[in-house]
Amino acid sequence: MSDKAKLATVWLDGCSGCHMSFLDIDERILDVAALADLVYSPLVDLKEFPEMADVTLVEGAVSSEEDYHKIQKVRAHSKILVSLGDCAVTANVPGMRNPFKVEDILNRAYIENAEINQQIPVQVIPPLRKTSVPVHHVVDVDVAVPGCPPSADTIFYVLTELLAGREPDLTGKTRFGI
């Protein structure tokens, strides 16, 4: 068994841009791999969240019942939880649906805008919550990293600081929308 830290990444309701930015750290991923084992992520094929992760990056807003239950489990099994990107920090794009009723959104998407097979799916698509909310509205968050997406340099900095046991100082490193 490795004595390296355990790193996890989670994708809730978002575009996966934060994960793409994470991959943009390019060869520096080897530096991260020297410090931590990736124990859960949509980038790998592990299906179950581990018993405990040292650092978990969470991308996306909490929009569905599945997201809601997943983030509670992730929080309970993460020492440090990082909201990564504007959707996790503010609900951003997923939150644009909040002024509308869920029923109206589903009708617009699956009935009004569909040319064939006009029906609201009852399988595969998890039930939407009334509103899409940032991660810290559901669970405690230890570090918030704004950006849409945060740059690869910022993600690398945050990870290496956290894995070294330091709190990252994000002053001047990122902002909403960039």
GROMACS .gro file of C-alpha atoms in nm:
model
  178
    1MET     CA    1   0.000   0.000   0.000
    2SER     CA    2   0.127   0.343  -0.095
    3ASP     CA    3   0.196   0.596   0.178
    4LYS     CA    4   0.125   0.885  -0.061
    5ALA     CA    5  -0.173   1.113  -0.010
    6LYS     CA    6  -0.503   1.013  -0.170
    7LEU     CA    7  -0.641   1.255  -0.430
    8ALA     CA    8  -0.994   1.241  -0.569
    9THR     CA    9  -1.182   1.451  -0.822
   10VAL     CA   10  -1.560   1.466  -0.853
   11TRP     CA   11  -1.776   1.597  -1.135
   12LEU     CA   12  -2.122   1.725  -1.043
   13ASP     CA   13  -2.334   1.952  -1.271
   14GLY     CA   14  -2.078   2.127  -1.486
   15CYS     CA   15  -1.920   2.113  -1.829
   16SER     CA   16  -1.602   1.922  -1.728
   17GLY     CA   17  -1.394   2.230  -1.811
   18CYS     CA   18  -1.231   2.219  -1.468
   19HIS     CA   19  -1.123   1.861  -1.526
   20MET     CA   20  -0.988   1.961  -1.868
   21SER     CA   21  -0.795   2.244  -1.699
   22PHE     CA   22  -0.665   1.992  -1.445
   23LEU     CA   23  -0.533   1.783  -1.735
   24ASP     CA   24  -0.372   2.096  -1.879
   25ILE     CA   25  -0.112   2.081  -1.603
   26ASP     CA   26   0.054   1.855  -1.861
   27GLU     CA   27   0.384   1.697  -1.750
   28ARG     CA   28   0.343   1.847  -1.402
   29ILE     CA   29   0.092   1.567  -1.347
   30LEU     CA   30   0.400   1.357  -1.273
   31ASP     CA   31   0.482   1.593  -0.983
   32VAL     CA   32   0.127   1.549  -0.853
   33ALA     CA   33   0.152   1.170  -0.900
   34ALA     CA   34   0.472   1.171  -0.695
   35LEU     CA   35   0.278   1.329  -0.408
   36ALA     CA   36  -0.059   1.156  -0.434
   37ASP     CA   37  -0.241   0.857  -0.575
   38LEU     CA   38  -0.552   0.938  -0.779
   39VAL     CA   39  -0.806   0.719  -0.600
   40TYR     CA   40  -1.131   0.840  -0.760
   41SER     CA   41  -1.210   1.056  -1.061
   42PRO     CA   42  -1.410   1.062  -1.384
   43LEU     CA   43  -1.064   1.048  -1.544
   44VAL     CA   44  -1.011   0.691  -1.419
   45ASP     CA   45  -1.234   0.387  -1.397
   46LEU     CA   46  -1.287   0.361  -1.023
   47LYS     CA   47  -1.658   0.333  -0.942
   48GLU     CA   48  -1.673   0.375  -0.565
   49PHE     CA   49  -1.554   0.674  -0.366
   50PRO     CA   50  -1.280   0.557  -0.127
   51GLU     CA   51  -1.317   0.529   0.249
   52MET     CA   52  -1.112   0.849   0.283
   53ALA     CA   53  -0.942   1.088   0.043
   54ASP     CA   54  -0.692   1.343   0.168
   55VAL     CA   55  -0.785   1.604  -0.095
   56THR     CA   56  -1.095   1.605  -0.315
   57LEU     CA   57  -1.153   1.852  -0.597
   58VAL     CA   58  -1.523   1.903  -0.676
   59GLU     CA   59  -1.632   2.052  -1.006
   60GLY     CA   60  -1.990   2.160  -1.074
   61ALA     CA   61  -2.301   2.268  -0.890
   62VAL     CA   62  -2.542   2.053  -0.692
   63SER     CA   63  -2.839   2.026  -0.929
   64SER     CA   64  -2.985   1.677  -0.900
   65GLU     CA   65  -3.075   1.435  -0.625
   66GLU     CA   66  -2.776   1.228  -0.737
   67ASP     CA   67  -2.544   1.531  -0.695
   68TYR     CA   68  -2.692   1.601  -0.350
   69HIS     CA   69  -2.631   1.249  -0.219
   70LYS     CA   70  -2.290   1.221  -0.387
   71ILE     CA   71  -2.153   1.543  -0.234
   72GLN     CA   72  -2.266   1.440   0.114
   73LYS     CA   73  -2.083   1.110   0.078
   74VAL     CA   74  -1.777   1.282  -0.069
   75ARG     CA   75  -1.768   1.535   0.218
   76ALA     CA   76  -1.796   1.260   0.477
   77HIS     CA   77  -1.501   1.079   0.316
   78SER     CA   78  -1.269   1.374   0.238
   79LYS     CA   79  -1.026   1.542   0.473
   80ILE     CA   80  -1.000   1.853   0.252
   81LEU     CA   81  -1.280   1.942   0.012
   82VAL     CA   82  -1.205   2.194  -0.264
   83SER     CA   83  -1.478   2.365  -0.467
   84LEU     CA   84  -1.313   2.392  -0.806
   85GLY     CA   85  -1.447   2.645  -1.053
   86ASP     CA   86  -1.731   2.893  -1.071
   87CYS     CA   87  -2.007   2.629  -1.093
   88ALA     CA   88  -1.893   2.469  -0.765
   89VAL     CA   89  -1.833   2.807  -0.599
   90THR     CA   90  -2.142   3.001  -0.721
   91ALA     CA   91  -2.361   2.755  -0.920
   92ASN     CA   92  -2.270   2.968  -1.225
   93VAL     CA   93  -2.417   2.826  -1.550
   94PRO     CA   94  -2.623   2.545  -1.388
   95GLY     CA   95  -2.778   2.812  -1.163
   96MET     CA   96  -2.915   2.998  -1.465
   97ARG     CA   97  -3.214   2.764  -1.449
   98ASN     CA   98  -3.307   2.873  -1.096
   99PRO     CA   99  -3.569   3.134  -1.195
  100PHE     CA  100  -3.770   2.861  -1.370
  101LYS     CA  101  -3.973   2.567  -1.243
  102VAL     CA  102  -3.812   2.225  -1.295
  103GLU     CA  103  -4.124   2.110  -1.482
  104ASP     CA  104  -4.093   2.404  -1.724
  105ILE     CA  105  -3.724   2.329  -1.785
  106LEU     CA  106  -3.793   1.962  -1.861
  107ASN     CA  107  -4.083   2.050  -2.091
  108ARG     CA  108  -3.868   2.301  -2.277
  109ALA     CA  109  -3.578   2.058  -2.317
  110TYR     CA  110  -3.757   1.733  -2.393
  111ILE     CA  111  -4.092   1.836  -2.542
  112GLU     CA  112  -4.085   2.184  -2.695
  113ASN     CA  113  -3.734   2.164  -2.844
  114ALA     CA  114  -3.747   1.798  -2.948
  115GLU     CA  115  -3.845   1.705  -3.300
  116ILE     CA  116  -3.865   1.332  -3.234
  117ASN     CA  117  -3.933   1.117  -2.928
  118GLN     CA  118  -4.093   1.402  -2.734
  119GLN     CA  119  -4.104   1.272  -2.379
  120ILE     CA  120  -3.945   1.353  -2.047
  121PRO     CA  121  -3.708   1.070  -1.957
  122VAL     CA  122  -3.790   0.875  -1.643
  123GLN     CA  123  -3.473   0.664  -1.647
  124VAL     CA  124  -3.103   0.754  -1.663
  125ILE     CA  125  -3.161   1.126  -1.595
  126PRO     CA  126  -3.154   1.183  -1.217
  127PRO     CA  127  -3.436   1.396  -1.075
  128LEU     CA  128  -3.348   1.767  -1.067
  129ARG     CA  129  -3.363   1.959  -0.741
  130LYS     CA  130  -3.575   2.276  -0.728
  131THR     CA  131  -3.262   2.490  -0.764
  132SER     CA  132  -2.900   2.440  -0.860
  133VAL     CA  133  -2.674   2.550  -0.573
  134PRO     CA  134  -2.302   2.586  -0.504
  135VAL     CA  135  -2.132   2.306  -0.313
  136HIS     CA  136  -2.097   2.509   0.010
  137HIS     CA  137  -2.479   2.536   0.030
  138VAL     CA  138  -2.493   2.161   0.090
  139VAL     CA  139  -2.168   2.073   0.271
  140ASP     CA  140  -1.873   2.250   0.431
  141VAL     CA  141  -1.598   2.343   0.187
  142ASP     CA  142  -1.237   2.394   0.294
  143VAL     CA  143  -1.100   2.578  -0.010
  144ALA     CA  144  -1.286   2.761  -0.288
  145VAL     CA  145  -1.107   2.811  -0.620
  146PRO     CA  146  -1.306   3.036  -0.855
  147GLY     CA  147  -1.254   3.049  -1.229
  148CYS     CA  148  -1.428   2.926  -1.538
  149PRO     CA  149  -1.224   2.718  -1.544
  150PRO     CA  150  -0.941   2.793  -1.305
  151SER     CA  151  -0.611   2.788  -1.493
  152ALA     CA  152  -0.391   2.481  -1.492
  153ASP     CA  153  -0.128   2.686  -1.307
  154THR     CA  154  -0.379   2.769  -1.033
  155ILE     CA  155  -0.495   2.408  -1.000
  156PHE     CA  156  -0.135   2.286  -0.982
  157TYR     CA  157  -0.052   2.550  -0.720
  158VAL     CA  158  -0.356   2.461  -0.506
  159LEU     CA  159  -0.285   2.089  -0.524
  160THR     CA  160   0.084   2.114  -0.443
  161GLU     CA  161   0.018   2.352  -0.154
  162LEU     CA  162  -0.253   2.130  -0.006
  163LEU     CA  163  -0.048   1.814  -0.055
  164ALA     CA  164   0.243   1.987   0.123
  165GLY     CA  165   0.011   2.059   0.417
  166ARG     CA  166  -0.020   2.432   0.346
  167GLU     CA  167  -0.327   2.645   0.287
  168PRO     CA  168  -0.304   2.795  -0.063
  169ASP     CA  169  -0.309   3.175  -0.086
  170LEU     CA  170  -0.516   3.248  -0.395
  171THR     CA  171  -0.468   3.623  -0.378
  172GLY     CA  172  -0.417   3.741  -0.735
  173LYS     CA  173  -0.410   3.386  -0.874
  174THR     CA  174  -0.770   3.351  -0.994
  175ARG     CA  175  -1.102   3.527  -1.017
  176PHE     CA  176  -1.454   3.451  -1.123
  177GLY     CA  177  -1.499   3.395  -1.494
  178ILE     CA  178  -1.130   3.338  -1.567
   0.00000   0.00000   0.00000
